[in-house]
Amino acid sequence: MNKVLRMFFAAEGAGKWKVLACLLLGNIVQGIGIAGLVPLIAVVSESANQEPSAAATYILDGVRTLGIEPNLEVLLLIVVGGIGAKSAINLLAMRYVGYTVADISTYMRRRLLTHLLNARWAYLSRQSLGRMAQTVNGMSVRAGQAFKLSATMLSNGLEATVYIVVGFFVSWQLSLVAMAIGLLITVSLSRFVKQARKAGKKDAGQTNELSSLLSDAFLGIKSLKAMERQADYVGLITSNISRMRKTMRQKVISKEKLTNAQEPLLVIFLAGGFYVLIEIFQMPIAQLLVMGVILQRTVKTINKLQQQYQQAAVMEGSYDILYDMVDEAAAQAEDRGGSKQPSLDQGARFENVSFAYADQDGPVLHDLTLEFPARKLSVLTGPSGAGKSTVTDLLLGFQQPASGRILVDGTPLNELDLVAWRRMIGYVPQDLMLFTESILANITLLNPHLTEEMAIEALKAAGAWDFVAGLPEGIHTQVGERGARFSGGQRQRISIARALVHQPKLLILDEVTSALDAVTEESICRMMKRLSQDITIIAISHRPSWMEVADVVHKLEKGRSVKDNEGKERKAIGEQGT
Ligand SMILES: Nc1ncnc2c1ncn2[C@@H]1O[C@H](COP(=O)(O)OP(=O)(O)OP(=O)(O)O)[C@@H](O)[C@H]1O
């Protein structure tokens, strides 16, 4: 069975059963309406001086037992009433479909997002932003649409079955011809469904690829515009766009081929069918008149079904991408560590730690031994690419050492409850990022336990309160697209406030003052020094202001710990006498 059709039964909740019940009821009512055509044949046959069929006589007698005289008006009323009621019930079914579509899209979005956010950092950091956004949003919507399509297909499938059953009841020859015609058209045109499936798969893949390229471009739009190199970038993605155009054409053409080939084939096969019914089965013309209606509706419904099947085949590509990503992200679920509750009273220690990234030739860290004493300010310094951010990633539990151990208060990091450990951490990354929200929301992330007063305290501690208080809307000011309303330094200070608001025990700052002037940097350094009486701070920097306030300086070069230039690798415990 087509994956999209399976979607109907895979949907969570009671919605699908309500839809199915309505569809069944609607089609039974329609069946009664269509069955009304059968005695109609008898009435027509009588006027043509022909014997009514056994089935017609049976139904006519049945109607008479209800005390109703089955004249032309009554029979027409049954036909119109049955078909009309089916439409009303169908509308109700489609209402439930609408609810379920919204539920499925929401559910898929949440499910994928949860799996992605809970995946290992090593996996997540390799994913394309555009691809993830497109899949969480666009593909999840398509999953909902797929449900709608599957419900419509089911409805048409039931309708075709009703026609065939009613037709069979009247004349098995008619049903046979209808089924044969439906089958012949379906088989003759099945290659267009295959073409559409192929194009749909390509289209979904290319859309995701383009989303990924576009999100990169929009992130770097300023530098492209500054150098007037947008045209170069358009050239870079032109081949992708051209390939998409080709795929779109294939999609449209295969759809049109199917739709337009169905009509002539229908006429040809119907003519053949009538020929068989008249010449071989000797069906009287009067009977054929009404039978023709059933025959034509049956085959038309089968045609519609095939068109929808083709649409479903196109959708399969998006469906595959969505489910592959859900499965992949679920398989990459992060190990949440051990059960020991973390503390940070003595400090963290790297003991002969070596580490290599999966796609790198050699190790990035070599036999590294480092101490980060509690309630001290440690600075990690060294040239670009030396491995400083990798050290903090290991401490965050984002990566695991190839050899050696990381100890927190003497307990190996992998035995600690990682969730509890990270809740103790405030982290400000190098490539910081504000959300397109208010300053307050950027700091509290709308966590109900974090109040506005706590956010103001954090802003004060981060040296940002003066400029925030001076804004007309203060802490409620919108930061603009990814913080575009503020300078790099202001963004850095808001990010520091975000890291401080939940009162962390360990604060990790990765080059956080790189965009600040010397005066502001010094004031932040002094503030961090003060904070380090209560919080363990690890700052990555090579700026003198940080060296001034540091209790410990660890210098890294090519993944190894070295003495800094003046040979003053400070040992906090020794120097501070603690
Ligand atoms: N996700 C990754 N996958 C593969 N290699 C990586 C990854 N992240 C970093 N590296 C490599 O690891 C080495 C150390 O990188 P790291 O970011 O830790 O250095 P750094 O000292 O923080 O540099 P910088 O000061 O420039 O930020 C570099 O050679 C880098 O190419």
Short mmCIF file of C-alpha atoms in Angstrom, two decimals, residues 233-510:
data_model
loop_
_atom_site.label_atom_id
_atom_site.label_comp_id
_atom_site.label_asym_id
_atom_site.label_seq_id
_atom_site.Cartn_x
_atom_site.Cartn_y
_atom_site.Cartn_z
CA TYR A 233 25.87 33.80 -4.91
CA VAL A 234 22.86 33.61 -7.21
CA GLY A 235 25.24 32.03 -9.75
CA LEU A 236 26.26 29.53 -7.08
CA ILE A 237 22.71 28.35 -6.53
CA THR A 238 21.59 28.65 -10.16
CA SER A 239 22.36 25.02 -10.98
CA ASN A 240 20.19 23.97 -8.04
CA ILE A 241 17.35 26.25 -9.13
CA SER A 242 17.62 24.97 -12.74
CA ARG A 243 17.44 21.38 -11.57
CA MET A 244 14.33 22.27 -9.57
CA ARG A 245 12.76 23.81 -12.66
CA LYS A 246 13.35 20.59 -14.58
CA THR A 247 11.80 18.53 -11.77
CA MET A 248 8.80 20.86 -11.52
CA ARG A 249 8.23 20.41 -15.24
CA GLN A 250 8.40 16.63 -14.89
CA LYS A 251 5.89 16.82 -12.04
CA VAL A 252 3.44 18.98 -13.99
CA ILE A 253 3.83 16.98 -17.19
CA SER A 254 3.27 13.59 -15.56
CA LYS A 255 0.16 14.99 -13.82
CA GLU A 256 -1.24 16.45 -17.01
CA LYS A 257 -0.43 13.34 -19.03
CA LEU A 258 -2.42 11.26 -16.57
CA THR A 259 -5.39 13.63 -16.41
CA ASN A 260 -5.57 14.17 -20.14
CA ALA A 261 -5.03 10.56 -21.13
CA GLN A 262 -7.80 9.40 -18.80
CA GLU A 263 -10.61 11.14 -20.73
CA PRO A 264 -10.01 9.62 -24.21
CA LEU A 265 -9.23 6.23 -22.67
CA LEU A 266 -12.45 6.47 -20.69
CA VAL A 267 -14.47 7.15 -23.87
CA ILE A 268 -12.73 4.37 -25.79
CA PHE A 269 -13.20 1.80 -23.04
CA LEU A 270 -16.77 2.93 -22.31
CA ALA A 271 -17.65 2.52 -26.00
CA GLY A 272 -16.07 -0.93 -25.87
CA GLY A 273 -17.97 -1.68 -22.66
CA PHE A 274 -21.30 -0.66 -24.13
CA TYR A 275 -20.54 -2.76 -27.18
CA VAL A 276 -19.87 -5.78 -24.97
CA LEU A 277 -23.04 -5.13 -22.89
CA ILE A 278 -25.25 -4.73 -25.97
CA GLU A 279 -23.77 -7.21 -28.40
CA ILE A 280 -22.46 -9.96 -26.12
CA PHE A 281 -24.64 -9.69 -23.00
CA GLN A 282 -27.70 -8.49 -25.01
CA MET A 283 -28.62 -5.85 -22.42
CA PRO A 284 -31.80 -3.92 -23.35
CA ILE A 285 -31.25 -0.27 -24.30
CA ALA A 286 -33.68 1.06 -21.65
CA GLN A 287 -31.75 -0.72 -18.90
CA LEU A 288 -28.49 0.46 -20.38
CA LEU A 289 -29.61 4.07 -20.12
CA VAL A 290 -29.68 4.03 -16.32
CA MET A 291 -26.87 1.51 -16.11
CA GLY A 292 -24.77 3.93 -18.11
CA VAL A 293 -24.99 6.40 -15.22
CA ILE A 294 -23.64 3.85 -12.75
CA LEU A 295 -21.00 2.67 -15.18
CA GLN A 296 -19.79 6.16 -15.94
CA ARG A 297 -19.70 7.20 -12.25
CA THR A 298 -17.83 4.03 -11.30
CA VAL A 299 -15.13 4.54 -13.87
CA LYS A 300 -14.89 8.30 -13.17
CA THR A 301 -14.41 7.56 -9.46
CA ILE A 302 -11.68 5.04 -10.28
CA ASN A 303 -10.02 7.72 -12.46
CA LYS A 304 -10.18 10.25 -9.63
CA LEU A 305 -8.70 7.64 -7.35
CA GLN A 306 -5.79 7.18 -9.72
CA GLN A 307 -5.17 10.94 -9.89
CA GLN A 308 -5.11 11.10 -6.11
CA TYR A 309 -2.86 8.08 -6.00
CA GLN A 310 -0.50 9.99 -8.27
CA GLN A 311 -0.58 13.01 -5.94
CA ALA A 312 0.13 10.66 -3.04
CA ALA A 313 3.10 9.26 -4.95
CA VAL A 314 4.45 12.81 -5.41
CA MET A 315 4.03 13.43 -1.70
CA GLU A 316 5.92 10.30 -0.77
CA GLY A 317 9.23 12.15 -1.28
CA SER A 318 8.41 14.71 1.44
CA TYR A 319 6.96 12.00 3.60
CA ASP A 320 10.19 9.97 3.34
CA ILE A 321 12.36 12.98 4.19
CA LEU A 322 10.24 13.76 7.24
CA TYR A 323 10.17 10.23 8.60
CA ASP A 324 13.84 9.59 7.77
CA MET A 325 14.77 12.69 9.74
CA VAL A 326 12.56 11.69 12.67
CA ASP A 327 14.12 8.18 12.71
CA GLU A 328 17.65 9.49 12.23
CA ALA A 329 17.32 12.09 15.00
CA ALA A 330 15.68 9.53 17.31
CA ALA A 331 18.56 7.10 16.68
CA GLN A 332 21.00 9.89 17.59
CA ALA A 333 19.29 10.56 20.93
CA GLU A 334 21.78 11.84 23.43
CA ASP A 335 22.91 9.60 26.24
CA ARG A 336 21.70 11.54 29.27
CA GLY A 337 24.66 10.34 31.34
CA GLY A 338 24.63 8.57 34.69
CA SER A 339 22.54 9.06 37.78
CA LYS A 340 24.98 10.84 40.09
CA GLN A 341 23.96 14.37 41.04
CA PRO A 342 26.65 16.92 40.20
CA SER A 343 28.23 19.42 42.53
CA LEU A 344 30.99 21.89 41.85
CA ASP A 345 32.62 22.54 45.18
CA GLN A 346 36.21 21.62 44.29
CA GLY A 347 36.40 22.02 40.55
CA ALA A 348 36.64 20.26 37.21
CA ARG A 349 39.71 18.41 36.00
CA PHE A 350 40.83 17.07 32.60
CA GLU A 351 43.09 14.06 33.15
CA ASN A 352 45.21 12.98 30.16
CA VAL A 353 42.35 13.73 27.79
CA SER A 354 42.75 13.06 24.07
CA PHE A 355 40.04 13.70 21.54
CA ALA A 356 39.52 13.50 17.77
CA TYR A 357 36.52 14.58 15.68
CA ALA A 358 35.05 11.74 13.65
CA ASP A 359 35.84 13.39 10.31
CA GLN A 360 39.31 14.68 11.24
CA ASP A 361 42.56 12.90 10.45
CA GLY A 362 44.32 13.22 13.76
CA PRO A 363 43.49 14.10 17.35
CA VAL A 364 42.55 17.69 18.20
CA LEU A 365 43.47 17.35 21.88
CA HIS A 366 46.56 15.41 23.03
CA ASP A 367 46.94 13.98 26.50
CA LEU A 368 45.61 17.15 28.06
CA THR A 369 45.62 17.68 31.81
CA LEU A 370 43.88 20.85 33.04
CA GLU A 371 42.43 22.11 36.31
CA PHE A 372 39.45 24.46 36.60
CA PRO A 373 39.21 25.19 40.32
CA ALA A 374 35.80 25.98 41.80
CA ARG A 375 34.90 29.63 42.40
CA LYS A 376 37.91 30.83 40.44
CA LEU A 377 38.27 32.54 37.09
CA SER A 378 40.16 30.32 34.65
CA VAL A 379 41.17 31.58 31.23
CA LEU A 380 41.81 29.33 28.25
CA THR A 381 44.01 30.99 25.71
CA GLY A 382 45.99 30.05 22.63
CA PRO A 383 45.97 30.50 18.87
CA SER A 384 42.96 29.91 16.67
CA GLY A 385 42.28 26.21 16.14
CA ALA A 386 44.27 25.21 19.25
CA GLY A 387 41.25 23.35 20.67
CA LYS A 388 39.85 25.82 23.24
CA SER A 389 36.18 25.49 22.23
CA THR A 390 36.65 21.73 21.98
CA VAL A 391 37.73 21.70 25.65
CA THR A 392 34.51 23.46 26.69
CA ASP A 393 32.43 21.17 24.43
CA LEU A 394 33.92 18.19 26.26
CA LEU A 395 33.14 19.78 29.61
CA LEU A 396 29.55 20.38 28.49
CA GLY A 397 29.33 16.67 27.63
CA PHE A 398 28.76 17.49 23.94
CA GLN A 399 31.67 15.25 23.00
CA GLN A 400 33.33 12.31 24.75
CA PRO A 401 37.10 11.94 25.15
CA ALA A 402 38.81 9.18 23.17
CA SER A 403 40.99 8.54 26.20
CA GLY A 404 41.57 10.08 29.61
CA ARG A 405 38.91 11.32 32.03
CA ILE A 406 36.99 14.47 32.84
CA LEU A 407 36.23 14.73 36.54
CA VAL A 408 33.82 17.07 38.30
CA ASP A 409 34.52 17.16 42.03
CA GLY A 410 36.32 13.84 41.48
CA THR A 411 33.34 12.13 39.76
CA PRO A 412 33.77 11.14 36.10
CA LEU A 413 31.55 13.36 33.92
CA ASN A 414 29.95 10.35 32.22
CA GLU A 415 28.62 9.15 35.59
CA LEU A 416 26.85 12.45 36.26
CA ASP A 417 23.25 13.22 35.42
CA LEU A 418 23.93 15.34 32.32
CA VAL A 419 20.63 17.19 32.51
CA ALA A 420 21.35 18.32 36.06
CA TRP A 421 24.94 19.16 35.11
CA ARG A 422 23.92 21.40 32.22
CA ARG A 423 21.26 23.10 34.33
CA MET A 424 24.13 24.27 36.53
CA ILE A 425 25.87 25.90 33.58
CA GLY A 426 25.64 29.36 32.04
CA TYR A 427 27.11 29.37 28.54
CA VAL A 428 27.82 32.25 26.18
CA PRO A 429 29.11 31.04 22.82
CA GLN A 430 31.41 32.75 20.36
CA ASP A 431 28.78 32.96 17.61
CA LEU A 432 26.12 34.27 19.93
CA MET A 433 22.61 34.53 18.81
CA LEU A 434 19.59 36.51 19.97
CA PHE A 435 16.06 35.41 19.16
CA THR A 436 13.76 37.82 17.33
CA GLU A 437 11.93 38.67 20.56
CA SER A 438 12.04 41.22 23.41
CA ILE A 439 15.15 41.62 25.58
CA LEU A 440 13.22 40.11 28.49
CA ALA A 441 12.19 37.03 26.47
CA ASN A 442 15.77 36.65 25.26
CA ILE A 443 16.96 36.47 28.83
CA THR A 444 14.25 34.39 30.49
CA LEU A 445 13.28 32.40 27.35
CA LEU A 446 9.79 32.82 28.85
CA ASN A 447 10.58 30.37 31.64
CA PRO A 448 7.86 31.15 34.23
CA HIS A 449 10.34 30.63 37.09
CA LEU A 450 12.52 33.49 35.87
CA THR A 451 11.01 36.86 36.75
CA GLU A 452 11.56 40.32 35.28
CA GLU A 453 13.41 41.32 38.47
CA MET A 454 15.80 38.39 37.99
CA ALA A 455 16.35 39.46 34.36
CA ILE A 456 17.14 43.04 35.49
CA GLU A 457 19.64 41.71 38.06
CA ALA A 458 21.28 39.60 35.34
CA LEU A 459 21.45 42.61 33.01
CA LYS A 460 23.10 44.63 35.80
CA ALA A 461 25.62 41.84 36.38
CA ALA A 462 26.36 41.69 32.64
CA GLY A 463 26.93 45.47 32.51
CA ALA A 464 23.94 45.91 30.18
CA TRP A 465 21.38 47.55 32.45
CA ASP A 466 22.45 51.13 31.74
CA PHE A 467 21.80 50.92 28.02
CA VAL A 468 18.66 48.76 28.40
CA ALA A 469 17.12 51.13 30.99
CA GLY A 470 17.74 54.02 28.60
CA LEU A 471 15.62 52.46 25.82
CA PRO A 472 12.04 53.85 25.50
CA GLU A 473 10.56 50.41 26.07
CA GLY A 474 13.34 49.28 28.40
CA ILE A 475 13.57 45.54 28.92
CA HIS A 476 10.49 45.03 26.69
CA THR A 477 12.27 46.40 23.62
CA GLN A 478 12.24 44.06 20.62
CA VAL A 479 15.78 43.12 19.63
CA GLY A 480 15.01 42.92 15.88
CA GLU A 481 15.91 40.08 13.54
CA ARG A 482 18.49 38.01 15.47
CA GLY A 483 19.34 41.10 17.55
CA ALA A 484 19.99 43.36 14.56
CA ARG A 485 18.82 46.46 16.49
CA PHE A 486 21.82 46.28 18.79
CA SER A 487 25.55 46.57 18.42
CA GLY A 488 27.75 43.48 18.69
CA GLY A 489 28.81 44.50 22.21
CA GLN A 490 25.23 45.07 23.35
CA ARG A 491 24.23 41.66 21.98
CA GLN A 492 27.13 40.08 23.84
CA ARG A 493 26.03 41.65 27.12
CA ILE A 494 22.41 40.52 26.67
CA SER A 495 23.74 37.01 26.01
CA ILE A 496 25.80 37.16 29.19
CA ALA A 497 22.64 38.20 31.08
CA ARG A 498 20.84 35.15 29.59
CA ALA A 499 23.62 32.93 30.93
CA LEU A 500 23.53 34.53 34.39
CA VAL A 501 19.77 34.73 34.98
CA HIS A 502 19.37 31.16 36.24
CA GLN A 503 22.27 31.64 38.68
CA PRO A 504 24.65 29.06 37.28
CA LYS A 505 27.43 27.42 39.27
CA LEU A 506 29.69 27.26 36.22
CA LEU A 507 29.91 30.04 33.68
CA ILE A 508 31.57 29.34 30.32
CA LEU A 509 32.36 32.40 28.22
CA ASP A 510 33.73 31.85 24.71
#
